[in-house]
JSON list of C-alpha atoms and ligand atoms in Angstrom, two decimals:
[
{"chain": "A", "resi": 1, "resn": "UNK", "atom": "CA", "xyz": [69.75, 112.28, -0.99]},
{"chain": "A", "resi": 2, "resn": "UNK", "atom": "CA", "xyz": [71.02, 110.78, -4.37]},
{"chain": "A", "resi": 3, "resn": "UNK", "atom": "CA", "xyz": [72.39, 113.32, -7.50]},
{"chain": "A", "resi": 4, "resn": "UNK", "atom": "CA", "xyz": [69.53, 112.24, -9.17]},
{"chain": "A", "resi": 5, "resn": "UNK", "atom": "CA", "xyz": [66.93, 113.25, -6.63]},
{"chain": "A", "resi": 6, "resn": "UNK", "atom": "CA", "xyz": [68.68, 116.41, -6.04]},
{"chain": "A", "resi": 7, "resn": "UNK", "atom": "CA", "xyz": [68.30, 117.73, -9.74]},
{"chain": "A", "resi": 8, "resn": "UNK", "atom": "CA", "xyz": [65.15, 116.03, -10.04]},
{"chain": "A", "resi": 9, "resn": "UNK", "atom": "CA", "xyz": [63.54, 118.10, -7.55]},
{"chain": "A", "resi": 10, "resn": "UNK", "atom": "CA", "xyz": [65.97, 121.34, -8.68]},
{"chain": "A", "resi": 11, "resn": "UNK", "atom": "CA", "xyz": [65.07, 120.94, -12.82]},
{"chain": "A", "resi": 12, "resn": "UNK", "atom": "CA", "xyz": [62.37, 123.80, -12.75]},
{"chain": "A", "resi": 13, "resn": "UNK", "atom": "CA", "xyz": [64.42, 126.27, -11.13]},
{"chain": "A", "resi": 14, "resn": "UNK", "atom": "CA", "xyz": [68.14, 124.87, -12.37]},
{"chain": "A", "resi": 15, "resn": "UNK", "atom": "CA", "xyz": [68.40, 127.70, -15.13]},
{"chain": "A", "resi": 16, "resn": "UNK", "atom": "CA", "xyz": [67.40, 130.45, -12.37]},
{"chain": "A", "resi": 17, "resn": "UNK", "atom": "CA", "xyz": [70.28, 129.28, -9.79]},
{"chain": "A", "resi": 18, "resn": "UNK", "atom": "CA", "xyz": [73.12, 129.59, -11.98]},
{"chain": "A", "resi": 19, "resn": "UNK", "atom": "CA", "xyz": [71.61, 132.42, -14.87]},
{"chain": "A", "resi": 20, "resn": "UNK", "atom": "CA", "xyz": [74.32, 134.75, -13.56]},
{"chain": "A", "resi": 21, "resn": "UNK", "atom": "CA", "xyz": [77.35, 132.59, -14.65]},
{"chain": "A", "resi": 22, "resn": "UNK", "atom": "CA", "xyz": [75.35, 131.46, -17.85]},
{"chain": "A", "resi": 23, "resn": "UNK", "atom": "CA", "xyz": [75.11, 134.82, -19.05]},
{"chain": "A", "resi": 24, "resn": "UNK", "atom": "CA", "xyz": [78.38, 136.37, -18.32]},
{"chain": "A", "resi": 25, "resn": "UNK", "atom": "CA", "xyz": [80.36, 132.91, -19.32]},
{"chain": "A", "resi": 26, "resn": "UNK", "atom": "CA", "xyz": [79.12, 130.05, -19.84]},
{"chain": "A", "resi": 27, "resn": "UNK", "atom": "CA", "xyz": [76.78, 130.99, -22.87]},
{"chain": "A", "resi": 28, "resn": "UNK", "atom": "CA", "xyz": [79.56, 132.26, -24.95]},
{"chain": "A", "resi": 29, "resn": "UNK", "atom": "CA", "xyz": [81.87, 129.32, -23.79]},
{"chain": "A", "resi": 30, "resn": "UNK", "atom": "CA", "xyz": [79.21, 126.77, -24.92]},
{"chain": "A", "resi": 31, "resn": "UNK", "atom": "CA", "xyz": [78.97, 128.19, -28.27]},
{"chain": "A", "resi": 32, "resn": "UNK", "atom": "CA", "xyz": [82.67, 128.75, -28.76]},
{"chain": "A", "resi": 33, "resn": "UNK", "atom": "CA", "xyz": [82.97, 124.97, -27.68]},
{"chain": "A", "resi": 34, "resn": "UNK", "atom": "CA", "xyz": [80.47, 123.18, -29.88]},
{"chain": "A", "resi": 35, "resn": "UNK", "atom": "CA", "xyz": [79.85, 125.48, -33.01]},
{"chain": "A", "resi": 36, "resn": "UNK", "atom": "CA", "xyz": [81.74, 123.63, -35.37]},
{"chain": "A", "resi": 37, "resn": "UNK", "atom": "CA", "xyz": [81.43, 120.19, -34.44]},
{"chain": "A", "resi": 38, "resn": "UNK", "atom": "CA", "xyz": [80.67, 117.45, -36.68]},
{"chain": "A", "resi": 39, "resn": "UNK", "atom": "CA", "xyz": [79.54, 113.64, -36.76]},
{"chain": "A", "resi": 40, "resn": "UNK", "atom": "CA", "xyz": [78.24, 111.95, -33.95]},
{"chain": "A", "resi": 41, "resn": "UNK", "atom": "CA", "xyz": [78.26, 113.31, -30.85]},
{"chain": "A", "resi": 42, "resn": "UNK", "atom": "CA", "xyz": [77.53, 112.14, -27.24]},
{"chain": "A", "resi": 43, "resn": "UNK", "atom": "CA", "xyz": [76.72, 115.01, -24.50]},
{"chain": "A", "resi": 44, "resn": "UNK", "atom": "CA", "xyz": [76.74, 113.38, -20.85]},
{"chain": "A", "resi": 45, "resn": "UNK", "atom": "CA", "xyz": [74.70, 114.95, -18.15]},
{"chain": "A", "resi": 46, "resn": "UNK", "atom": "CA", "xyz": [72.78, 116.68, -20.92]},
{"chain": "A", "resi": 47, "resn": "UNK", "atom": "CA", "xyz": [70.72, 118.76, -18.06]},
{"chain": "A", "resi": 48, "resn": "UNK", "atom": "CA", "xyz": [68.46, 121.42, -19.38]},
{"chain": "A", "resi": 49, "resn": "UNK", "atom": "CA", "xyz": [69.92, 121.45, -22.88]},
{"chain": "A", "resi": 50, "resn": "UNK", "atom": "CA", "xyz": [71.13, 124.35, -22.54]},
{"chain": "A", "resi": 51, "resn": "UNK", "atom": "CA", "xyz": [73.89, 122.84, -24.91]},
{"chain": "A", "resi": 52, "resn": "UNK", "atom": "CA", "xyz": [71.34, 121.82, -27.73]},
{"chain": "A", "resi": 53, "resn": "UNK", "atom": "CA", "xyz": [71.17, 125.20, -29.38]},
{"chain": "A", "resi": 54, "resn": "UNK", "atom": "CA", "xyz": [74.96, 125.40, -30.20]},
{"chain": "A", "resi": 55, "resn": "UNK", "atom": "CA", "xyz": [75.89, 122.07, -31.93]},
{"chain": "A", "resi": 56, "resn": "UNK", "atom": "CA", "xyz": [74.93, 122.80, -35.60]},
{"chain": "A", "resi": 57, "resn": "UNK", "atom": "CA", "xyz": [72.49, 120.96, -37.56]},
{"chain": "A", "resi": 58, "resn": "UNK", "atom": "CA", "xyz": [74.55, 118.55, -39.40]},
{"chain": "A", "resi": 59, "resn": "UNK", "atom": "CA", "xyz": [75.20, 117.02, -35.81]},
{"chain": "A", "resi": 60, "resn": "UNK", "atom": "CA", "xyz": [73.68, 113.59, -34.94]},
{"chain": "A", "resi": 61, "resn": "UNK", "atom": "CA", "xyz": [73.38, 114.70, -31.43]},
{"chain": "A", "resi": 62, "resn": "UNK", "atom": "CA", "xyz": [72.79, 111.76, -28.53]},
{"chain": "A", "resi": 63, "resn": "UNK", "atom": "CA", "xyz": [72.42, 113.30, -24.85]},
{"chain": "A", "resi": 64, "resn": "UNK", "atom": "CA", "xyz": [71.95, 111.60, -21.78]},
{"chain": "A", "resi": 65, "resn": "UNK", "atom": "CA", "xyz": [71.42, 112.05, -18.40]},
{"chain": "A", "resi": 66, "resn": "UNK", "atom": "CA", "xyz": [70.28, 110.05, -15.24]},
{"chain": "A", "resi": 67, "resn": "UNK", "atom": "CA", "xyz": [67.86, 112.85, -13.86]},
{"chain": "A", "resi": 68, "resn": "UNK", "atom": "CA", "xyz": [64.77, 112.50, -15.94]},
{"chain": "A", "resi": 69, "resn": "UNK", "atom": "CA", "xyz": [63.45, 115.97, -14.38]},
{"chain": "A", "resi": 70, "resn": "UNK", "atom": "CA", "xyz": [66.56, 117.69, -16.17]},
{"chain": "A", "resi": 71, "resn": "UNK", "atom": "CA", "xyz": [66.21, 116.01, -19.36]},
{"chain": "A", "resi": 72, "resn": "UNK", "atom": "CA", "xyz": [62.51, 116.73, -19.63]},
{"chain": "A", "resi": 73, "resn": "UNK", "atom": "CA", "xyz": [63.70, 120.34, -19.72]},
{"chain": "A", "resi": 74, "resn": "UNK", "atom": "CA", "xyz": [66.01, 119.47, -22.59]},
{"chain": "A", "resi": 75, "resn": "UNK", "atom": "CA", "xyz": [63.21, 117.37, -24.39]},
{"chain": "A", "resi": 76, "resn": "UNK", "atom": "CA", "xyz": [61.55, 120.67, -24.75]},
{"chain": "A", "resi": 77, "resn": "UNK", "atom": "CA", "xyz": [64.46, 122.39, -26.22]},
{"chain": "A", "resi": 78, "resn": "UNK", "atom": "CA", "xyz": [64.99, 119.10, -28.25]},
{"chain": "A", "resi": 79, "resn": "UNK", "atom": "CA", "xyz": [61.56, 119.41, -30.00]},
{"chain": "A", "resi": 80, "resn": "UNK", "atom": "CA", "xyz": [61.38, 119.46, -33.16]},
{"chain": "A", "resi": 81, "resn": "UNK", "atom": "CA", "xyz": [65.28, 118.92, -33.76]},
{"chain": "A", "resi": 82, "resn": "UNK", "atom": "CA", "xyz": [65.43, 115.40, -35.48]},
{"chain": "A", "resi": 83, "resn": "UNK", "atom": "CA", "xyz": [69.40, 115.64, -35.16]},
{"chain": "A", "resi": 84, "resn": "UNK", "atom": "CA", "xyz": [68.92, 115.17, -31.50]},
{"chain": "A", "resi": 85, "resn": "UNK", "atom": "CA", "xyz": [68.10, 112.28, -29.47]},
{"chain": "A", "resi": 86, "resn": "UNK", "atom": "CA", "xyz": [67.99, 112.16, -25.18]},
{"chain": "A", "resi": 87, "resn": "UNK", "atom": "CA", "xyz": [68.30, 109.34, -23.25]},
{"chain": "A", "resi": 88, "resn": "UNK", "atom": "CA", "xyz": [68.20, 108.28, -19.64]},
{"chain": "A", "resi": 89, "resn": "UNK", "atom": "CA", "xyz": [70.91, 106.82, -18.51]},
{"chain": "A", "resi": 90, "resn": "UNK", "atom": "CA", "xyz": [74.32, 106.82, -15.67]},
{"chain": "A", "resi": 91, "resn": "UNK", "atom": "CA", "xyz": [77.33, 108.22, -17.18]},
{"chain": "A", "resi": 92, "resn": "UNK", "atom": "CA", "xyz": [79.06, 105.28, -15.38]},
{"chain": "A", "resi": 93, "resn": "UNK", "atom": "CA", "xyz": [77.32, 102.51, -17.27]},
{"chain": "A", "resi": 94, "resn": "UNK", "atom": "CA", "xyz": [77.00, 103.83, -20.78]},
{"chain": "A", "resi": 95, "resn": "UNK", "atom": "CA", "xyz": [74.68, 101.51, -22.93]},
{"chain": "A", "resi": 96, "resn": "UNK", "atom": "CA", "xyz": [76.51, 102.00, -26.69]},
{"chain": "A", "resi": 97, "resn": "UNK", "atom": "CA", "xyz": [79.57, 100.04, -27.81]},
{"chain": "A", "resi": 98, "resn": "UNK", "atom": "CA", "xyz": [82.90, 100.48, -28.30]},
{"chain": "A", "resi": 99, "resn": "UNK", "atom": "CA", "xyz": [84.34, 103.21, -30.53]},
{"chain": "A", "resi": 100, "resn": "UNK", "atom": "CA", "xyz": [80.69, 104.90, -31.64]},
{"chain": "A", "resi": 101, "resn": "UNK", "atom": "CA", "xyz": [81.37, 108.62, -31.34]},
{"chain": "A", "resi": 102, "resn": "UNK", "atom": "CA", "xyz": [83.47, 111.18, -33.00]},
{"chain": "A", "resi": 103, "resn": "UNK", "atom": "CA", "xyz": [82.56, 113.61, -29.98]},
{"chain": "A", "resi": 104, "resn": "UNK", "atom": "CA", "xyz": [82.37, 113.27, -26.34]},
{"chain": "A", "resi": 105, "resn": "UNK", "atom": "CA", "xyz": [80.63, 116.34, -24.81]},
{"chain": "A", "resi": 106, "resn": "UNK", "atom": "CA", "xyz": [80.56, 117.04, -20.73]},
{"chain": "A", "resi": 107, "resn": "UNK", "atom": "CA", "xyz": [79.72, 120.59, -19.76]},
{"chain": "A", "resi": 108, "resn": "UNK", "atom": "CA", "xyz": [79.73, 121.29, -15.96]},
{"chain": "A", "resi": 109, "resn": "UNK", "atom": "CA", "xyz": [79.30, 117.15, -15.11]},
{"chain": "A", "resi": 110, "resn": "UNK", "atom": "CA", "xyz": [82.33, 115.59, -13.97]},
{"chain": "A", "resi": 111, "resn": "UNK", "atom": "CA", "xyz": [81.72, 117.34, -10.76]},
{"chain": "A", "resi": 112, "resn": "UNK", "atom": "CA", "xyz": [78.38, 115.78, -9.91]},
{"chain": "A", "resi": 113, "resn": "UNK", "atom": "CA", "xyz": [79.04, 112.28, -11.10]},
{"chain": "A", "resi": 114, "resn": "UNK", "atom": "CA", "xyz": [79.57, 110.17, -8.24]},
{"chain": "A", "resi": 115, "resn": "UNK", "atom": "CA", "xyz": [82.56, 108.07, -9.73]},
{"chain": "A", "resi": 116, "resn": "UNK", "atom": "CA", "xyz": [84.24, 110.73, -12.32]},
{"chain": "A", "resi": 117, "resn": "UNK", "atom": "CA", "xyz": [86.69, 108.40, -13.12]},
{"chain": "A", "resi": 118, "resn": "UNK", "atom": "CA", "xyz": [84.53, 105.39, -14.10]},
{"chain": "A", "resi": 119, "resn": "UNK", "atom": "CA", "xyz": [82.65, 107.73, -15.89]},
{"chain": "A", "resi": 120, "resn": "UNK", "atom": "CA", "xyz": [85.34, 109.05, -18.03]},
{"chain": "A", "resi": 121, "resn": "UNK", "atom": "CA", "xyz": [86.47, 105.47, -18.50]},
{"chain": "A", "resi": 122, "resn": "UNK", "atom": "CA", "xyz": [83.49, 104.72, -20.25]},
{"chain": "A", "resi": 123, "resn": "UNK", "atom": "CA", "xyz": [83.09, 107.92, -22.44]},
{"chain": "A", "resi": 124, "resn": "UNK", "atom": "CA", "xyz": [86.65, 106.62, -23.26]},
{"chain": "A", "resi": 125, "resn": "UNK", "atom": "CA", "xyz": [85.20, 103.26, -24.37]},
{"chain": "A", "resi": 126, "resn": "UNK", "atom": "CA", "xyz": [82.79, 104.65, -26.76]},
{"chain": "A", "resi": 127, "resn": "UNK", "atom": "CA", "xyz": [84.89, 107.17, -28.59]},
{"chain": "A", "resi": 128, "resn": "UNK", "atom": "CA", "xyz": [86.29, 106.24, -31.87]},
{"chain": "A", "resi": 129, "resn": "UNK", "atom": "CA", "xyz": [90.26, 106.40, -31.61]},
{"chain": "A", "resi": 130, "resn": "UNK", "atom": "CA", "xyz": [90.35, 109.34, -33.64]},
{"chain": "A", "resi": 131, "resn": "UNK", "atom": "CA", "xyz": [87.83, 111.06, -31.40]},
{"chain": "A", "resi": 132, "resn": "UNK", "atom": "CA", "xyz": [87.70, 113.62, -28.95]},
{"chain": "A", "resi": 133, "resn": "UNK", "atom": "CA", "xyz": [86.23, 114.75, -25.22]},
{"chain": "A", "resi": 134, "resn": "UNK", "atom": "CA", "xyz": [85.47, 118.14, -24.95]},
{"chain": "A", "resi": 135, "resn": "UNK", "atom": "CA", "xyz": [85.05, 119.18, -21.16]},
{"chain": "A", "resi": 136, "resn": "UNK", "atom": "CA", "xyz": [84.02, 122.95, -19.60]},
{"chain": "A", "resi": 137, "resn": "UNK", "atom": "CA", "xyz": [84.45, 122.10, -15.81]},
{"chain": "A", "resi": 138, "resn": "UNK", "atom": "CA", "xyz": [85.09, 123.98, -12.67]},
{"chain": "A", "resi": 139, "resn": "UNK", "atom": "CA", "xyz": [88.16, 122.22, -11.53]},
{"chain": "A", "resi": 140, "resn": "UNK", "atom": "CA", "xyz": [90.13, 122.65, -7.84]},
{"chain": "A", "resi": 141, "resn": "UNK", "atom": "CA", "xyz": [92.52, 125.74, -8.22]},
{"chain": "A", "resi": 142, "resn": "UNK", "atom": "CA", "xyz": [96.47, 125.38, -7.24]},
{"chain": "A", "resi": 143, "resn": "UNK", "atom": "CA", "xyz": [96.06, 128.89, -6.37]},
{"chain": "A", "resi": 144, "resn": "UNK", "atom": "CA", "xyz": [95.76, 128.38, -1.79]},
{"chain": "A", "resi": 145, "resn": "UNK", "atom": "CA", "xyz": [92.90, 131.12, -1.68]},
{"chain": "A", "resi": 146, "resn": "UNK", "atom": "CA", "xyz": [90.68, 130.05, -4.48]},
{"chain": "A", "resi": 147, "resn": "UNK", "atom": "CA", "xyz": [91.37, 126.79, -2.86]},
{"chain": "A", "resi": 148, "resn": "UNK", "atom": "CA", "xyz": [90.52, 127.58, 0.70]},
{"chain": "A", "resi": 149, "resn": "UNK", "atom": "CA", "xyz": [87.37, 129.36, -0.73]},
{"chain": "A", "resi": 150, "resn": "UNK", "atom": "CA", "xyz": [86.59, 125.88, -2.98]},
{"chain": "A", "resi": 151, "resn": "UNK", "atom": "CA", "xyz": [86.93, 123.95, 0.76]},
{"chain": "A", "resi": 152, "resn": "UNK", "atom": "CA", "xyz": [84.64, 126.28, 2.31]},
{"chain": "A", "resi": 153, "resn": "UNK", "atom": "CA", "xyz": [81.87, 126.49, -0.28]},
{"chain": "A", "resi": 154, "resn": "UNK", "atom": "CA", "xyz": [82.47, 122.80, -1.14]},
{"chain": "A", "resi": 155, "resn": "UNK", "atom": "CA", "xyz": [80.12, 121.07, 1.80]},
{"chain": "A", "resi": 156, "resn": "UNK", "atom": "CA", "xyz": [77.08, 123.62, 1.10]},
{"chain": "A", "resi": 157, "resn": "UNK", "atom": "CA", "xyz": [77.13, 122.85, -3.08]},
{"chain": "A", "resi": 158, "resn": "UNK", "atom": "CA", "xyz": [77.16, 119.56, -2.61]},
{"chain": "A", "resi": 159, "resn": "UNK", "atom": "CA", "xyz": [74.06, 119.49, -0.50]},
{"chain": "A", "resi": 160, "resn": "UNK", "atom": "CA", "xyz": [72.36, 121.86, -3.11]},
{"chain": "A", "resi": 161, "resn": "UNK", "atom": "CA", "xyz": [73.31, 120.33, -6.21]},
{"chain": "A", "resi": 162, "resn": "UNK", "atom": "CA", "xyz": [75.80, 117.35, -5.01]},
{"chain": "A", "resi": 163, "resn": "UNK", "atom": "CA", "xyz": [78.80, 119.45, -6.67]},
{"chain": "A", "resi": 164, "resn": "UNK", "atom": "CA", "xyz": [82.19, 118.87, -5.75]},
{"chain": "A", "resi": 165, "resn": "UNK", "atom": "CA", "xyz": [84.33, 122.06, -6.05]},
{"chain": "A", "resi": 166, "resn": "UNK", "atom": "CA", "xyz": [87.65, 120.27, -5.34]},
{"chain": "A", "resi": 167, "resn": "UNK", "atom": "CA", "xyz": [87.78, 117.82, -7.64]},
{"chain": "A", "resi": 168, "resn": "UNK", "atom": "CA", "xyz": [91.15, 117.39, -9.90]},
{"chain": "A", "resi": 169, "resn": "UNK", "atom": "CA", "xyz": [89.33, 116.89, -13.36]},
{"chain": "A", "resi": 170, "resn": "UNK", "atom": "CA", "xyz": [92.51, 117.36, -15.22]},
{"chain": "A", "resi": 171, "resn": "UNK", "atom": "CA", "xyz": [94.13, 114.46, -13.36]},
{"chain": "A", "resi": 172, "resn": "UNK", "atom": "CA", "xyz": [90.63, 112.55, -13.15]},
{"chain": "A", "resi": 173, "resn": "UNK", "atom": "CA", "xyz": [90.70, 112.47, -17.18]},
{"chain": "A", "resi": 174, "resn": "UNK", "atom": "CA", "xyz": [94.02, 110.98, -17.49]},
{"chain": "A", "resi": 175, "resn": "UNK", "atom": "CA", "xyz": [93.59, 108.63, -14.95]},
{"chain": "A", "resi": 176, "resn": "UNK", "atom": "CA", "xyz": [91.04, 107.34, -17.14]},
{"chain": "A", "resi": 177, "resn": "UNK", "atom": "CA", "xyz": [93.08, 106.67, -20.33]},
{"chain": "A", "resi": 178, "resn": "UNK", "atom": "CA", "xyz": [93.52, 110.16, -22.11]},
{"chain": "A", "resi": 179, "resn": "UNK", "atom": "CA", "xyz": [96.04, 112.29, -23.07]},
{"chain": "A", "resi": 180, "resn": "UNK", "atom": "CA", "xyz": [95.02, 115.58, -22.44]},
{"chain": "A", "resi": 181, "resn": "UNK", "atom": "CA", "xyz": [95.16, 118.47, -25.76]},
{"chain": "A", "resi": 182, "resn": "UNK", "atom": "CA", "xyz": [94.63, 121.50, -24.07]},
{"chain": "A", "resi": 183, "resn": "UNK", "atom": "CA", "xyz": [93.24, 122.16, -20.16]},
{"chain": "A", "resi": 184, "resn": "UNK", "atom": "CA", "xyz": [92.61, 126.23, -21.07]},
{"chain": "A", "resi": 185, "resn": "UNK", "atom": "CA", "xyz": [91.94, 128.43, -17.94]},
{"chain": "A", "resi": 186, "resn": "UNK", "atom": "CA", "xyz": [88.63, 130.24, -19.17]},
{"chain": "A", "resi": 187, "resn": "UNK", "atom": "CA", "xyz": [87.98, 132.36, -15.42]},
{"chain": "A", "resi": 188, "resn": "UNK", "atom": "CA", "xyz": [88.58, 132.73, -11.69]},
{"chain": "A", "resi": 189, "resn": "UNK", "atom": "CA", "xyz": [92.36, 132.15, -12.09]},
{"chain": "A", "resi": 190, "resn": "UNK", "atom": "CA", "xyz": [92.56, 128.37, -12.95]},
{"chain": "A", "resi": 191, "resn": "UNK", "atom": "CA", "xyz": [89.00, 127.24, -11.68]},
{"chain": "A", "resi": 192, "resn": "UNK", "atom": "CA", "xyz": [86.98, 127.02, -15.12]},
{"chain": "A", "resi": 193, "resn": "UNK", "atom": "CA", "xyz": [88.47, 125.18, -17.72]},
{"chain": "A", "resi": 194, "resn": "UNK", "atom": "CA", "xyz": [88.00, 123.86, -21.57]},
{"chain": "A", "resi": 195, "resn": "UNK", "atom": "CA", "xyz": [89.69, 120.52, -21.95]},
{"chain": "A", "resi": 196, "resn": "UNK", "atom": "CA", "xyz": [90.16, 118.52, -24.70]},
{"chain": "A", "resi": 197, "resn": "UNK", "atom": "CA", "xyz": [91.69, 115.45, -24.35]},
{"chain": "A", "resi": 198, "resn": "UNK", "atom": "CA", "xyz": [92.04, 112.28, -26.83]},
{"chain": "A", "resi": 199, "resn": "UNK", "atom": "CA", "xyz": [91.43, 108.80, -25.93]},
{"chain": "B", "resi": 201, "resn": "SAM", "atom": "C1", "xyz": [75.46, 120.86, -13.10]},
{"chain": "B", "resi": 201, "resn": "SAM", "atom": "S1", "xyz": [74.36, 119.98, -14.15]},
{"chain": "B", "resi": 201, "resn": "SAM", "atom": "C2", "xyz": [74.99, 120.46, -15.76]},
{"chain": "B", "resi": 201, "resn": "SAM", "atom": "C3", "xyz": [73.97, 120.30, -16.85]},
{"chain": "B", "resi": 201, "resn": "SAM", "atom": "C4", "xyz": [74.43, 120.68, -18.27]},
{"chain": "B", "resi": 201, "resn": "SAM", "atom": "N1", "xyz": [75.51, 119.84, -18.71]},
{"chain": "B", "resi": 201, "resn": "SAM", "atom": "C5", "xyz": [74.82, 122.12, -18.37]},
{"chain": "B", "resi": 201, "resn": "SAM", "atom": "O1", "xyz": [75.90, 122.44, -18.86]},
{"chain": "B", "resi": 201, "resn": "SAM", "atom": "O2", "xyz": [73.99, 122.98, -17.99]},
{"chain": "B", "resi": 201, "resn": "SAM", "atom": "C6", "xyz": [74.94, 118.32, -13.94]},
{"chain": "B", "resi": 201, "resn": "SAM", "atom": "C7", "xyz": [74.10, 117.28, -14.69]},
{"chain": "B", "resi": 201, "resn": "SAM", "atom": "O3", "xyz": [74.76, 116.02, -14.60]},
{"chain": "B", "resi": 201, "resn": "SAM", "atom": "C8", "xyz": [73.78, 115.01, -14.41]},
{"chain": "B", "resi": 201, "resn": "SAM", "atom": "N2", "xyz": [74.40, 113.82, -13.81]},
{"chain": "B", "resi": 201, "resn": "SAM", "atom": "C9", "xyz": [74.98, 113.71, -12.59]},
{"chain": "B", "resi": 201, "resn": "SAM", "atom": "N3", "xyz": [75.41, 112.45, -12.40]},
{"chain": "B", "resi": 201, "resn": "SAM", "atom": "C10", "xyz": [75.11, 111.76, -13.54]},
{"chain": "B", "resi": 201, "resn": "SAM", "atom": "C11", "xyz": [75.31, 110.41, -13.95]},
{"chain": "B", "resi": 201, "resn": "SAM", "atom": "N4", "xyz": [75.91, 109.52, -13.16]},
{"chain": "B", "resi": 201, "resn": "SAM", "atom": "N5", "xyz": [74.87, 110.05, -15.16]},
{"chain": "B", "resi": 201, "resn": "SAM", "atom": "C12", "xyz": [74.26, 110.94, -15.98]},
{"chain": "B", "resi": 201, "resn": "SAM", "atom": "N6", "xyz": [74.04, 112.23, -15.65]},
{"chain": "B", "resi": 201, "resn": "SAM", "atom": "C13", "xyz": [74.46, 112.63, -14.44]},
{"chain": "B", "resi": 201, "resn": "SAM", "atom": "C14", "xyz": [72.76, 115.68, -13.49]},
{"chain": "B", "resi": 201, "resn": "SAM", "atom": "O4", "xyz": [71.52, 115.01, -13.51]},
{"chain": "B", "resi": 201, "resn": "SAM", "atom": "C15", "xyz": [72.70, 117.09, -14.09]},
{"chain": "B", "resi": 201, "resn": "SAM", "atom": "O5", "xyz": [71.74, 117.18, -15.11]}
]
């Protein structure tokens, strides 16, 4: 079964599964992260939109994902917001040109996307120079328990949500082109990160 299908047929229960971990992190995280951005921003794998709330209203907000079950969620969190727009479309074949965004947003993504790397290439594409990718990921851990654990549970998440736990974001994003700012451990030793990174 294909990402897409997978959240397709998980979008009415996807806020249930991980409500835990969005109350006791993420939440504050998101709003720490995207408070005081400005211009134009691009979220990939907008989900939900459980992002939406936080960006502020001055935003021109642009979100897309490829599961259209997941962003009908967010079109309801969307309404009435004429800052923000959602598209579908594949993280690895962005449809906007070159150098369009001051923002690159990608909360909880890079682990899904089938081809991280081509994905990031592109989100590298259509940042402006001066911009910026902002990244909260769950990234494999250099710590040998945490990553025994990440092996173990690895198999089961990705047939539930076609999540890879051992994925090494931080070198993933500068094998695409950036220069990493800051790769802050956030929880569970060095498993959930904020990266920023410049193209
Ligand atoms: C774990 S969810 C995270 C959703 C949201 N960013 C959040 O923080 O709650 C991963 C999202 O990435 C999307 N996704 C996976 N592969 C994608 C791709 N190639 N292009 C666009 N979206 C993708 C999925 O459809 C899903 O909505």
């Amino acid at each position: 079964m294909s990402v897409v299908s997978k959240y397709n047929r998980i979008a009415p229960i996807y806020e249930l599964i991980d409500l835990p971990l969005e109350l006791f992190f993420f939440r504050e995280w998101r709003k720490e992260a995207l408070s005081d951005l400005s211009g134009k921003v691009l979220e990939v794998g907008v989900g939900t939109g459980r992002n939406l709330k936080y960006y502020p209203a001055d935003c021109r907000v642009i979100g897309i994902d490829k599961s259209e079950g997941m962003l009908q969620k967010a079109r309801e969190k969307a309404e009435g917001r004429k800052n923000i727009t959602l598209y579908p479309m594949d993280a690895e074949h962005l449809e906007f040109p070159d150098n369009s965004f001051d923002y690159v947003v990608i909360t909880f993504v890079l682990c899904t996307i089938p081809d991280p790397v081509k994905a990031l290439r592109e989100m590298r594409r259509v940042l402006k120079p001066s911009g910026e990718l902002i990244a909260l990921e769950h990234v494999h851990s250099d710590y040998p328990f945490i990553d025994l654990i990440e092996h173990l549970i690895n198999p089961i998440l990705f047939l539930l949500l076609g999540d890879h736990t051992t994925r090494h974001t931080v070198n993933n994003i500068e094998k695409a082109g950036f220069t990493i700012k800051e790769a802050k451990k956030l929880a569970f030793r060095d498993v959930f990160r904020k990266i920023r990174a410049r193209p």
